[in-house]
Amino acid sequence: MHEMGIAKSLLEIIKREMKKSKVKRLKKVRVKIGELTAVEPEALRFCFEASIKDTDLDGARLEIEDVPLTGKCHDCRTRFRFHHFVSLCPVCGGKKIEKLTGTELDLVSIEAV
Amino acid sequence: MHDILIEEKILSENDAIAHENRHAFAERGVFVINMVSSPGAGKTTLIERMTPILLDTLGRFAVIEGDLEGDLDAVRIARAGVPVKQITTGKACHLDAHNIAHALPWALEQDAGLLIIENVGNMVCPAEYDLGEDMKVTVLSAAEGDDKPLKYPAIFDASSALIINKIDLAPHTDFDIERARANALAINPSLQIFETSCRTGEGIEQWCAFLASKTLALRGSVSTSR
């Protein structure tokens, strides 16, 4: 269970950015979590909410965008969504796949006043 | 209402420290591996068995032991004659780049071309935390399921090498080595796979030869660039 550590890192960036932008009340946080990351979105939500409870940030909403694992075949250039994480082109059977999306663990933006 | 665009990796701080670690190790020609597995896959025993071979080929190497509590593993490694630094993470289920940054001065003082970091036994969390290693090595034992690569894809995807350990047990379990290989390669076709048994010693030399060649290649490139 490392989602608590991820939530902590997330909140550190948020606090730094809020200070920089001179905003006080956090309304919404948007994150992207790729399918291939070892982060469970609902566990992260639980940890995020537990971490801000009874603090200045209490009440902020975490909006999670799940990003599917997609890739591009080096041989036939087909773009596709991975099936069960298997690195295999569904068109030509090629195994040299460049990952396009699905490894994100990003803070996208925040809404605050 | 302000909509503030940030677009930053959540683990950017860890990644920045890992980058510094990697740079410091590379500058001194230290090849670093980050060994990951479930608890009980045999990482520490594997290091013990690797020790005489690596001491013979490399002269020197060092180990960082990551555990939740205690120094049992570090004591075992030290007894084998290898400089070892214990990191206890308390409740954290993985090492992070910070832990390694703290141990970095010690690691560089050992004047060893190879540093083996034995991560906390866990196949989930270490996948997300870059330590500044040159390669992640996953250990999967024949006492586990051969479907593990399909259940924990992130760590197999992030690894460069896979060691299938305890192969002497395979005939006594439902673990199918070929199926394990196929599952691991389905997730990551570029994985280098080794098969070892710490009981019989099978495969340890091949794995050590691979590790030694990587270490010596890095040392060679650093000394020629100076």
PDB file of N, CA, C and O in Angstrom, chain A residues 36 99, chain B residues 34-37 122-123 126-128 133-140 152-163 184-185 187-193 210:
ATOM      1  N   LEU A  36      -0.875   1.001 -16.536  1.00  0.00           N
ATOM      2  CA  LEU A  36       0.285   0.174 -16.200  1.00  0.00           C
ATOM      3  C   LEU A  36       0.935   0.562 -14.871  1.00  0.00           C
ATOM      4  O   LEU A  36       1.832  -0.121 -14.397  1.00  0.00           O
ATOM      5  N   LYS A  99       5.325   2.374 -26.141  1.00  0.00           N
ATOM      6  CA  LYS A  99       4.150   2.734 -25.342  1.00  0.00           C
ATOM      7  C   LYS A  99       3.788   4.194 -25.594  1.00  0.00           C
ATOM      8  O   LYS A  99       4.649   5.062 -25.552  1.00  0.00           O
TER       9      LYS A  99
ATOM     10  N   ASN B  34      18.718  -2.911  -8.813  1.00  0.00           N
ATOM     11  CA  ASN B  34      17.654  -2.812  -7.813  1.00  0.00           C
ATOM     12  C   ASN B  34      16.879  -4.132  -7.874  1.00  0.00           C
ATOM     13  O   ASN B  34      16.158  -4.385  -8.830  1.00  0.00           O
ATOM     14  N   MET B  35      17.109  -4.981  -6.853  1.00  0.00           N
ATOM     15  CA  MET B  35      16.484  -6.307  -6.861  1.00  0.00           C
ATOM     16  C   MET B  35      15.134  -6.279  -6.171  1.00  0.00           C
ATOM     17  O   MET B  35      15.020  -5.882  -5.009  1.00  0.00           O
ATOM     18  N   VAL B  36      14.119  -6.748  -6.890  1.00  0.00           N
ATOM     19  CA  VAL B  36      12.744  -6.678  -6.408  1.00  0.00           C
ATOM     20  C   VAL B  36      12.133  -8.082  -6.472  1.00  0.00           C
ATOM     21  O   VAL B  36      12.399  -8.834  -7.404  1.00  0.00           O
ATOM     22  N   SER B  37      11.315  -8.417  -5.473  1.00  0.00           N
ATOM     23  CA  SER B  37      10.575  -9.686  -5.512  1.00  0.00           C
ATOM     24  C   SER B  37       9.517  -9.662  -4.432  1.00  0.00           C
ATOM     25  O   SER B  37       9.478  -8.742  -3.620  1.00  0.00           O
ATOM     26  N   ASN B 122       8.348  -6.950  -2.029  1.00  0.00           N
ATOM     27  CA  ASN B 122       7.078  -6.342  -2.436  1.00  0.00           C
ATOM     28  C   ASN B 122       7.128  -6.203  -3.960  1.00  0.00           C
ATOM     29  O   ASN B 122       8.092  -5.698  -4.496  1.00  0.00           O
ATOM     30  N   MET B 123       6.102  -6.662  -4.640  1.00  0.00           N
ATOM     31  CA  MET B 123       6.130  -6.584  -6.107  1.00  0.00           C
ATOM     32  C   MET B 123       5.313  -5.431  -6.656  1.00  0.00           C
ATOM     33  O   MET B 123       5.242  -5.253  -7.860  1.00  0.00           O
ATOM     34  N   PRO B 126       7.593  -1.002  -5.378  1.00  0.00           N
ATOM     35  CA  PRO B 126       8.911  -0.648  -5.949  1.00  0.00           C
ATOM     36  C   PRO B 126       8.858  -0.335  -7.445  1.00  0.00           C
ATOM     37  O   PRO B 126       9.761   0.306  -7.982  1.00  0.00           O
ATOM     38  N   ALA B 127       7.792  -0.765  -8.127  1.00  0.00           N
ATOM     39  CA  ALA B 127       7.697  -0.490  -9.562  1.00  0.00           C
ATOM     40  C   ALA B 127       7.628   1.004  -9.841  1.00  0.00           C
ATOM     41  O   ALA B 127       8.082   1.475 -10.882  1.00  0.00           O
ATOM     42  N   GLU B 128       7.053   1.768  -8.921  1.00  0.00           N
ATOM     43  CA  GLU B 128       6.858   3.212  -9.149  1.00  0.00           C
ATOM     44  C   GLU B 128       8.053   4.066  -8.748  1.00  0.00           C
ATOM     45  O   GLU B 128       8.148   5.212  -9.156  1.00  0.00           O
ATOM     46  N   GLU B 133      18.918   3.412 -10.193  1.00  0.00           N
ATOM     47  CA  GLU B 133      19.629   2.188 -10.577  1.00  0.00           C
ATOM     48  C   GLU B 133      19.836   2.134 -12.096  1.00  0.00           C
ATOM     49  O   GLU B 133      19.162   2.837 -12.847  1.00  0.00           O
ATOM     50  N   ASP B 134      20.763   1.263 -12.525  1.00  0.00           N
ATOM     51  CA  ASP B 134      20.935   1.018 -13.960  1.00  0.00           C
ATOM     52  C   ASP B 134      19.903   0.019 -14.450  1.00  0.00           C
ATOM     53  O   ASP B 134      19.465   0.108 -15.579  1.00  0.00           O
ATOM     54  N   MET B 135      19.570  -0.953 -13.609  1.00  0.00           N
ATOM     55  CA  MET B 135      18.507  -1.876 -14.006  1.00  0.00           C
ATOM     56  C   MET B 135      17.764  -2.451 -12.808  1.00  0.00           C
ATOM     57  O   MET B 135      18.330  -2.660 -11.746  1.00  0.00           O
ATOM     58  N   LYS B 136      16.480  -2.669 -13.032  1.00  0.00           N
ATOM     59  CA  LYS B 136      15.691  -3.392 -12.054  1.00  0.00           C
ATOM     60  C   LYS B 136      15.756  -4.866 -12.411  1.00  0.00           C
ATOM     61  O   LYS B 136      15.693  -5.228 -13.589  1.00  0.00           O
ATOM     62  N   VAL B 137      15.901  -5.707 -11.390  1.00  0.00           N
ATOM     63  CA  VAL B 137      15.943  -7.143 -11.587  1.00  0.00           C
ATOM     64  C   VAL B 137      14.850  -7.758 -10.723  1.00  0.00           C
ATOM     65  O   VAL B 137      14.842  -7.563  -9.507  1.00  0.00           O
ATOM     66  N   THR B 138      13.922  -8.445 -11.349  1.00  0.00           N
ATOM     67  CA  THR B 138      12.854  -9.081 -10.584  1.00  0.00           C
ATOM     68  C   THR B 138      13.215 -10.545 -10.338  1.00  0.00           C
ATOM     69  O   THR B 138      13.718 -11.222 -11.232  1.00  0.00           O
ATOM     70  N   VAL B 139      12.987 -10.997  -9.106  1.00  0.00           N
ATOM     71  CA  VAL B 139      13.200 -12.402  -8.773  1.00  0.00           C
ATOM     72  C   VAL B 139      11.835 -13.037  -8.541  1.00  0.00           C
ATOM     73  O   VAL B 139      11.023 -12.522  -7.772  1.00  0.00           O
ATOM     74  N   LEU B 140      11.594 -14.122  -9.248  1.00  0.00           N
ATOM     75  CA  LEU B 140      10.335 -14.859  -9.117  1.00  0.00           C
ATOM     76  C   LEU B 140      10.715 -16.287  -8.773  1.00  0.00           C
ATOM     77  O   LEU B 140      11.534 -16.886  -9.466  1.00  0.00           O
ATOM     78  N   TYR B 152       1.164  -8.868 -11.891  1.00  0.00           N
ATOM     79  CA  TYR B 152       1.945  -7.712 -11.446  1.00  0.00           C
ATOM     80  C   TYR B 152       2.709  -7.137 -12.645  1.00  0.00           C
ATOM     81  O   TYR B 152       3.941  -7.104 -12.639  1.00  0.00           O
ATOM     82  N   PRO B 153       1.974  -6.724 -13.692  1.00  0.00           N
ATOM     83  CA  PRO B 153       2.667  -6.346 -14.936  1.00  0.00           C
ATOM     84  C   PRO B 153       3.634  -5.179 -14.782  1.00  0.00           C
ATOM     85  O   PRO B 153       4.662  -5.141 -15.461  1.00  0.00           O
ATOM     86  N   ALA B 154       3.330  -4.234 -13.873  1.00  0.00           N
ATOM     87  CA  ALA B 154       4.155  -3.019 -13.798  1.00  0.00           C
ATOM     88  C   ALA B 154       5.614  -3.347 -13.482  1.00  0.00           C
ATOM     89  O   ALA B 154       6.529  -2.808 -14.109  1.00  0.00           O
ATOM     90  N   ILE B 155       5.848  -4.245 -12.529  1.00  0.00           N
ATOM     91  CA  ILE B 155       7.238  -4.522 -12.135  1.00  0.00           C
ATOM     92  C   ILE B 155       7.966  -5.318 -13.223  1.00  0.00           C
ATOM     93  O   ILE B 155       9.161  -5.104 -13.460  1.00  0.00           O
ATOM     94  N   PHE B 156       7.249  -6.207 -13.918  1.00  0.00           N
ATOM     95  CA  PHE B 156       7.902  -6.963 -14.995  1.00  0.00           C
ATOM     96  C   PHE B 156       8.200  -6.051 -16.181  1.00  0.00           C
ATOM     97  O   PHE B 156       9.215  -6.204 -16.857  1.00  0.00           O
ATOM     98  N   ASP B 157       7.314  -5.091 -16.408  1.00  0.00           N
ATOM     99  CA  ASP B 157       7.541  -4.119 -17.483  1.00  0.00           C
ATOM    100  C   ASP B 157       8.752  -3.238 -17.171  1.00  0.00           C
ATOM    101  O   ASP B 157       9.530  -2.895 -18.057  1.00  0.00           O
ATOM    102  N   ALA B 158       8.905  -2.887 -15.886  1.00  0.00           N
ATOM    103  CA  ALA B 158       9.974  -1.954 -15.502  1.00  0.00           C
ATOM    104  C   ALA B 158      11.334  -2.637 -15.373  1.00  0.00           C
ATOM    105  O   ALA B 158      12.355  -1.969 -15.289  1.00  0.00           O
ATOM    106  N   SER B 159      11.351  -3.968 -15.352  1.00  0.00           N
ATOM    107  CA  SER B 159      12.610  -4.694 -15.129  1.00  0.00           C
ATOM    108  C   SER B 159      13.352  -4.965 -16.427  1.00  0.00           C
ATOM    109  O   SER B 159      12.748  -5.084 -17.491  1.00  0.00           O
ATOM    110  N   SER B 160      14.671  -5.074 -16.312  1.00  0.00           N
ATOM    111  CA  SER B 160      15.484  -5.450 -17.473  1.00  0.00           C
ATOM    112  C   SER B 160      15.827  -6.929 -17.437  1.00  0.00           C
ATOM    113  O   SER B 160      16.102  -7.525 -18.467  1.00  0.00           O
ATOM    114  N   ALA B 161      15.868  -7.485 -16.227  1.00  0.00           N
ATOM    115  CA  ALA B 161      16.197  -8.906 -16.104  1.00  0.00           C
ATOM    116  C   ALA B 161      15.231  -9.580 -15.140  1.00  0.00           C
ATOM    117  O   ALA B 161      14.698  -8.945 -14.229  1.00  0.00           O
ATOM    118  N   LEU B 162      15.024 -10.862 -15.378  1.00  0.00           N
ATOM    119  CA  LEU B 162      14.186 -11.685 -14.498  1.00  0.00           C
ATOM    120  C   LEU B 162      14.996 -12.907 -14.095  1.00  0.00           C
ATOM    121  O   LEU B 162      15.602 -13.570 -14.944  1.00  0.00           O
ATOM    122  N   ILE B 163      15.014 -13.179 -12.787  1.00  0.00           N
ATOM    123  CA  ILE B 163      15.638 -14.411 -12.307  1.00  0.00           C
ATOM    124  C   ILE B 163      14.528 -15.324 -11.818  1.00  0.00           C
ATOM    125  O   ILE B 163      13.751 -14.952 -10.930  1.00  0.00           O
ATOM    126  N   ALA B 184       6.195 -13.767 -18.723  1.00  0.00           N
ATOM    127  CA  ALA B 184       7.056 -12.607 -18.484  1.00  0.00           C
ATOM    128  C   ALA B 184       7.399 -11.920 -19.801  1.00  0.00           C
ATOM    129  O   ALA B 184       7.375 -10.691 -19.908  1.00  0.00           O
ATOM    130  N   LEU B 185       7.689 -12.717 -20.833  1.00  0.00           N
ATOM    131  CA  LEU B 185       8.061 -12.146 -22.128  1.00  0.00           C
ATOM    132  C   LEU B 185       6.861 -11.505 -22.834  1.00  0.00           C
ATOM    133  O   LEU B 185       7.034 -10.607 -23.653  1.00  0.00           O
ATOM    134  N   ILE B 187       4.635  -9.711 -21.318  1.00  0.00           N
ATOM    135  CA  ILE B 187       4.565  -8.363 -20.751  1.00  0.00           C
ATOM    136  C   ILE B 187       5.742  -7.526 -21.241  1.00  0.00           C
ATOM    137  O   ILE B 187       5.600  -6.361 -21.577  1.00  0.00           O
ATOM    138  N   ASN B 188       6.930  -8.132 -21.238  1.00  0.00           N
ATOM    139  CA  ASN B 188       8.146  -7.395 -21.580  1.00  0.00           C
ATOM    140  C   ASN B 188       9.057  -8.262 -22.460  1.00  0.00           C
ATOM    141  O   ASN B 188       9.873  -9.027 -21.955  1.00  0.00           O
ATOM    142  N   PRO B 189       8.924  -8.143 -23.785  1.00  0.00           N
ATOM    143  CA  PRO B 189       9.684  -8.999 -24.698  1.00  0.00           C
ATOM    144  C   PRO B 189      11.199  -8.822 -24.608  1.00  0.00           C
ATOM    145  O   PRO B 189      11.940  -9.684 -25.075  1.00  0.00           O
ATOM    146  N   SER B 190      11.671  -7.722 -24.014  1.00  0.00           N
ATOM    147  CA  SER B 190      13.124  -7.530 -23.978  1.00  0.00           C
ATOM    148  C   SER B 190      13.757  -8.005 -22.666  1.00  0.00           C
ATOM    149  O   SER B 190      14.946  -7.792 -22.438  1.00  0.00           O
ATOM    150  N   LEU B 191      12.987  -8.663 -21.807  1.00  0.00           N
ATOM    151  CA  LEU B 191      13.529  -9.178 -20.535  1.00  0.00           C
ATOM    152  C   LEU B 191      14.636 -10.201 -20.794  1.00  0.00           C
ATOM    153  O   LEU B 191      14.472 -11.098 -21.612  1.00  0.00           O
ATOM    154  N   GLN B 192      15.725 -10.095 -20.046  1.00  0.00           N
ATOM    155  CA  GLN B 192      16.755 -11.143 -20.048  1.00  0.00           C
ATOM    156  C   GLN B 192      16.393 -12.088 -18.908  1.00  0.00           C
ATOM    157  O   GLN B 192      16.254 -11.641 -17.776  1.00  0.00           O
ATOM    158  N   ILE B 193      16.263 -13.366 -19.213  1.00  0.00           N
ATOM    159  CA  ILE B 193      15.782 -14.298 -18.181  1.00  0.00           C
ATOM    160  C   ILE B 193      16.872 -15.290 -17.771  1.00  0.00           C
ATOM    161  O   ILE B 193      17.549 -15.866 -18.630  1.00  0.00           O
ATOM    162  N   PHE B 210      26.758 -12.422 -16.375  1.00  0.00           N
ATOM    163  CA  PHE B 210      26.023 -11.322 -16.997  1.00  0.00           C
ATOM    164  C   PHE B 210      26.242 -10.022 -16.216  1.00  0.00           C
ATOM    165  O   PHE B 210      26.564  -8.971 -16.771  1.00  0.00           O
TER     166      PHE B 210
END
